[in-house]
Amino acid sequence: MTHALVFGGTGMLAGATKWLIENAEHVSVVGRNKYKLEQLRPEYTNNNFQLVTLDYKDSKALREFLQQTIRVYGPVDLVVSWIHSTSPDAIPLILGELQHQKNPWRFIHIKGSSHNLSGITNEITVPNNCVYGDVQLGFKIEGSTSRWLTHEEISNGVISAIRHNKRKTVIGTLHPWSKRP
Ligand SMILES: NC(=O)c1ccc[n+]([C@@H]2O[C@H](COP(=O)([O-])OP(=O)(O)OC[C@H]3O[C@@H](n4cnc5c(N)ncnc54)[C@H](OP(=O)(O)O)[C@@H]3O)[C@@H](O)[C@H]2O)c1
């Protein structure tokens, strides 16, 4: 991995973001909250990442960021996307900006919802130069009860999807959906 972008990498994905910072040549981590972004910094002495304060609902700022990071750090080869469905324009914009790259690149699409199964299982159409990695967040059934995933389980599942180049990953289970917490 030479140039990775992470959207939504400071919350439940912080573990996966830290792993990427250790394993990719350059990582850009996007979030709105500077303080949360800065929490990723102190553990690393290397300077292979940038913390980008940006609201991905702001299409103009998102487009400018994508063009700038490609200009400075070269073509993107991995995008990790935990983008809420309340921002429907962000993912099409990212796909559109990267579709003209000459190199193949991977789009790791993380999807989770407590109420809408179709929002988790729906796949999207990606450009020809893009390899799609679908990551569906489920829940855990433990005996007669169930619970949502921990941040560690989510981050480890995402790391596994990246490392093993998986086309589809379900973390936990989605079935039976009626057994969700
Ligand atoms: N199946 C499951 O078990 C499951 C599924 C989904 C969620 N969850 C749980 O639900 C919790 C809440 O989910 P969450 O997504 O709110 O938490 P989160 O992963 O902790 O936070 C969302 C991430 O997206 C960023 N973000 C959100 N809106 C943004 C925007 N407009 N522009 C740029 N970045 C943005 C946030 O940074 P900024 O706030 O700094 O922008 C943060 O990095 C999670 O902690 C997780 O444990 C569980």
Short mmCIF file of C-alpha atoms and ligand atoms in Angstrom, two decimals:
data_model
loop_
_atom_site.label_atom_id
_atom_site.label_comp_id
_atom_site.label_asym_id
_atom_site.label_seq_id
_atom_site.Cartn_x
_atom_site.Cartn_y
_atom_site.Cartn_z
CA MET A 1 0.00 0.00 0.00
CA THR A 2 1.55 3.26 -1.04
CA HIS A 3 -1.20 5.82 -0.58
CA ALA A 4 -4.24 5.05 1.60
CA LEU A 5 -7.18 7.29 2.50
CA VAL A 6 -9.35 6.61 5.54
CA PHE A 7 -12.77 8.21 5.97
CA GLY A 8 -14.28 7.80 9.45
CA GLY A 9 -11.05 6.40 10.87
CA THR A 10 -11.02 7.99 14.32
CA GLY A 11 -13.89 6.19 16.09
CA MET A 12 -14.49 2.47 15.91
CA LEU A 13 -11.86 2.22 13.15
CA ALA A 14 -9.02 3.81 15.14
CA GLY A 15 -7.31 0.41 15.52
CA ALA A 16 -7.45 -0.21 11.78
CA THR A 17 -6.21 3.32 11.07
CA LYS A 18 -3.21 2.83 13.37
CA TRP A 19 -2.43 -0.46 11.65
CA LEU A 20 -2.53 1.29 8.28
CA ILE A 21 -0.19 4.03 9.50
CA GLU A 22 2.26 1.28 10.45
CA ASN A 23 1.88 -0.59 7.17
CA ALA A 24 1.26 1.89 4.37
CA GLU A 25 3.73 4.32 2.88
CA HIS A 26 1.36 7.26 3.27
CA VAL A 27 -2.04 7.54 4.97
CA SER A 28 -4.49 10.45 4.99
CA VAL A 29 -7.09 10.24 7.76
CA VAL A 30 -10.19 12.37 7.30
CA GLY A 31 -12.52 13.55 10.08
CA ARG A 32 -14.20 16.71 11.32
CA ASN A 33 -12.86 16.76 14.85
CA LYS A 34 -9.21 17.84 15.12
CA TYR A 35 -8.92 16.59 18.70
CA LYS A 36 -10.06 13.06 17.74
CA LEU A 37 -7.66 13.05 14.79
CA GLU A 38 -4.78 14.14 17.02
CA GLN A 39 -5.38 11.10 19.26
CA LEU A 40 -3.87 9.01 16.46
CA ARG A 41 -0.62 10.96 16.45
CA PRO A 42 1.43 10.51 19.63
CA GLU A 43 2.20 6.83 19.25
CA TYR A 44 4.12 7.37 16.03
CA THR A 45 7.42 8.98 15.40
CA ASN A 46 7.23 8.49 11.66
CA ASN A 47 5.72 11.17 9.51
CA ASN A 48 3.93 9.09 6.92
CA PHE A 49 0.44 10.37 7.59
CA GLN A 50 -1.62 13.51 7.40
CA LEU A 51 -4.61 14.33 9.58
CA VAL A 52 -7.20 16.10 7.47
CA THR A 53 -9.94 18.14 9.15
CA LEU A 54 -12.79 17.92 6.68
CA ASP A 55 -16.56 17.35 6.59
CA TYR A 56 -17.23 14.85 3.81
CA LYS A 57 -20.66 16.43 3.36
CA ASP A 58 -18.82 19.45 1.93
CA SER A 59 -18.40 18.25 -1.67
CA LYS A 60 -16.20 21.15 -2.75
CA ALA A 61 -13.77 20.61 0.14
CA LEU A 62 -13.80 16.82 -0.40
CA ARG A 63 -12.99 17.20 -4.12
CA GLU A 64 -10.19 19.69 -3.38
CA PHE A 65 -8.72 17.34 -0.77
CA LEU A 66 -8.73 14.35 -3.17
CA GLN A 67 -7.06 16.35 -5.93
CA GLN A 68 -4.51 17.81 -3.53
CA THR A 69 -3.53 14.51 -1.90
CA ILE A 70 -3.06 12.82 -5.30
CA ARG A 71 -0.99 15.77 -6.49
CA VAL A 72 1.27 15.64 -3.43
CA TYR A 73 1.44 11.91 -2.57
CA GLY A 74 0.67 10.25 -5.89
CA PRO A 75 -2.12 7.91 -6.98
CA VAL A 76 -4.33 6.41 -4.29
CA ASP A 77 -4.29 2.62 -4.06
CA LEU A 78 -6.59 2.09 -1.06
CA VAL A 79 -9.67 3.88 0.26
CA VAL A 80 -11.22 2.76 3.54
CA SER A 81 -14.70 4.19 3.75
CA TRP A 82 -16.90 4.36 6.85
CA ILE A 83 -19.19 7.04 5.49
CA HIS A 84 -22.69 7.43 6.91
CA SER A 85 -25.64 7.06 4.57
CA THR A 86 -26.71 10.55 5.64
CA SER A 87 -23.98 11.78 3.26
CA PRO A 88 -25.11 10.14 -0.02
CA ASP A 89 -22.94 12.33 -2.26
CA ALA A 90 -19.57 11.54 -0.67
CA ILE A 91 -18.93 8.02 -2.01
CA PRO A 92 -19.98 8.77 -5.63
CA LEU A 93 -17.71 11.83 -5.52
CA ILE A 94 -14.72 9.77 -4.30
CA LEU A 95 -15.34 7.06 -6.93
CA GLY A 96 -15.68 9.73 -9.61
CA GLU A 97 -12.45 11.50 -8.68
CA LEU A 98 -10.43 8.26 -8.62
CA GLN A 99 -11.93 6.59 -11.68
CA HIS A 100 -9.39 8.17 -14.02
CA GLN A 101 -6.34 6.88 -12.16
CA LYS A 102 -4.18 4.59 -14.30
CA ASN A 103 -3.42 2.26 -11.40
CA PRO A 104 -5.91 -0.22 -9.96
CA TRP A 105 -7.12 0.73 -6.48
CA ARG A 106 -9.21 -0.85 -3.73
CA PHE A 107 -12.33 0.52 -2.12
CA ILE A 108 -13.08 -1.01 1.28
CA HIS A 109 -16.72 -0.20 1.90
CA ILE A 110 -17.78 -0.61 5.53
CA LYS A 111 -21.50 -0.80 6.14
CA GLY A 112 -23.43 -1.14 9.39
CA SER A 113 -26.83 -0.30 10.71
CA SER A 114 -28.92 -1.22 13.73
CA HIS A 115 -32.23 -1.02 11.86
CA ASN A 116 -31.79 -1.53 8.14
CA LEU A 117 -30.44 -4.83 6.80
CA SER A 118 -30.67 -3.76 3.15
CA GLY A 119 -28.38 -0.81 3.90
CA ILE A 120 -25.72 -3.34 4.96
CA THR A 121 -26.08 -5.88 2.18
CA ASN A 122 -26.47 -3.47 -0.77
CA GLU A 123 -23.43 -3.34 -3.02
CA ILE A 124 -22.53 -0.37 -5.16
CA THR A 125 -21.16 -0.04 -8.68
CA VAL A 126 -17.52 0.98 -8.83
CA PRO A 127 -15.32 2.14 -11.73
CA ASN A 128 -13.42 -0.42 -13.83
CA ASN A 129 -10.08 0.39 -12.21
CA CYS A 130 -11.48 -0.28 -8.71
CA VAL A 131 -11.51 -3.54 -6.74
CA TYR A 132 -14.45 -3.52 -4.35
CA GLY A 133 -14.11 -4.91 -0.83
CA ASP A 134 -17.44 -5.21 0.94
CA VAL A 135 -17.36 -5.19 4.77
CA GLN A 136 -20.69 -5.79 6.51
CA LEU A 137 -20.97 -5.12 10.25
CA GLY A 138 -23.24 -7.56 12.02
CA PHE A 139 -23.61 -8.59 15.65
CA LYS A 140 -22.59 -11.46 17.92
CA ILE A 141 -24.91 -14.09 19.28
CA GLU A 142 -23.76 -15.33 22.68
CA GLY A 143 -25.95 -18.04 24.15
CA SER A 144 -29.47 -16.71 24.44
CA THR A 145 -28.45 -13.06 24.02
CA SER A 146 -26.78 -10.92 21.39
CA ARG A 147 -24.60 -7.83 21.33
CA TRP A 148 -23.14 -5.35 18.85
CA LEU A 149 -19.51 -5.65 17.79
CA THR A 150 -16.70 -4.10 19.81
CA HIS A 151 -14.41 -1.53 18.22
CA GLU A 152 -11.61 -4.08 18.36
CA GLU A 153 -13.66 -6.69 16.49
CA ILE A 154 -14.61 -4.13 13.85
CA SER A 155 -11.05 -2.86 13.36
CA ASN A 156 -9.61 -6.40 13.26
CA GLY A 157 -12.21 -7.43 10.68
CA VAL A 158 -11.34 -4.46 8.50
CA ILE A 159 -7.60 -5.17 8.82
CA SER A 160 -8.26 -8.78 7.78
CA ALA A 161 -10.28 -7.63 4.76
CA ILE A 162 -7.37 -5.40 3.67
CA ARG A 163 -4.59 -7.91 4.36
CA HIS A 164 -6.28 -10.81 2.62
CA ASN A 165 -7.73 -8.78 -0.22
CA LYS A 166 -11.20 -10.07 0.58
CA ARG A 167 -14.08 -9.23 -1.74
CA LYS A 168 -16.64 -9.80 1.00
CA THR A 169 -16.34 -9.79 4.79
CA VAL A 170 -19.13 -10.18 7.34
CA ILE A 171 -17.95 -9.29 10.85
CA GLY A 172 -20.10 -11.22 13.32
CA THR A 173 -23.36 -12.39 11.80
CA LEU A 174 -26.38 -10.83 10.10
CA HIS A 175 -28.66 -13.84 10.47
CA PRO A 176 -31.13 -14.24 11.90
CA TRP A 177 -31.56 -10.47 11.69
CA SER A 178 -34.39 -10.65 14.23
CA LYS A 179 -31.83 -11.74 16.87
CA ARG A 180 -29.89 -8.46 16.70
CA PRO A 181 -29.62 -6.63 20.04
N1 LIG B 1 -22.74 -3.82 13.87
C1 LIG B 1 -22.17 -3.10 14.84
O1 LIG B 1 -21.76 -3.65 15.86
C2 LIG B 1 -22.03 -1.63 14.64
C3 LIG B 1 -22.29 -1.04 13.41
C4 LIG B 1 -22.17 0.33 13.28
C5 LIG B 1 -21.79 1.11 14.36
N2 LIG B 1 -21.54 0.49 15.55
C6 LIG B 1 -21.17 1.26 16.75
O2 LIG B 1 -21.83 2.46 16.74
C7 LIG B 1 -20.94 3.46 17.17
C8 LIG B 1 -21.33 4.75 16.51
O3 LIG B 1 -21.01 4.72 15.13
P1 LIG B 1 -20.42 6.01 14.49
O4 LIG B 1 -20.22 5.84 13.03
O5 LIG B 1 -21.16 7.20 14.94
O6 LIG B 1 -19.05 6.04 15.26
P2 LIG B 1 -17.55 6.17 14.98
O7 LIG B 1 -16.97 5.21 14.03
O8 LIG B 1 -17.00 6.20 16.34
O9 LIG B 1 -17.45 7.64 14.33
C9 LIG B 1 -17.67 7.96 12.99
C10 LIG B 1 -16.37 8.33 12.27
O10 LIG B 1 -16.72 9.02 11.08
C11 LIG B 1 -16.25 10.36 11.15
N3 LIG B 1 -17.27 11.21 10.56
C12 LIG B 1 -18.60 11.19 10.86
N4 LIG B 1 -19.24 12.11 10.11
C13 LIG B 1 -18.30 12.72 9.34
C14 LIG B 1 -18.34 13.76 8.38
N5 LIG B 1 -19.48 14.37 8.03
N6 LIG B 1 -17.19 14.14 7.77
C15 LIG B 1 -16.02 13.53 8.11
N7 LIG B 1 -15.91 12.53 9.01
C16 LIG B 1 -17.05 12.14 9.62
C17 LIG B 1 -16.01 10.61 12.63
O11 LIG B 1 -15.09 11.63 12.87
P3 LIG B 1 -15.58 13.14 13.29
O12 LIG B 1 -16.68 12.98 14.28
O13 LIG B 1 -14.36 13.78 13.82
O14 LIG B 1 -16.04 13.76 12.02
C18 LIG B 1 -15.47 9.26 13.05
O15 LIG B 1 -14.14 9.11 12.62
C19 LIG B 1 -19.54 2.97 16.86
O16 LIG B 1 -18.65 3.39 17.82
C20 LIG B 1 -19.69 1.44 16.83
O17 LIG B 1 -19.27 0.84 18.03
C21 LIG B 1 -21.66 -0.85 15.71
#
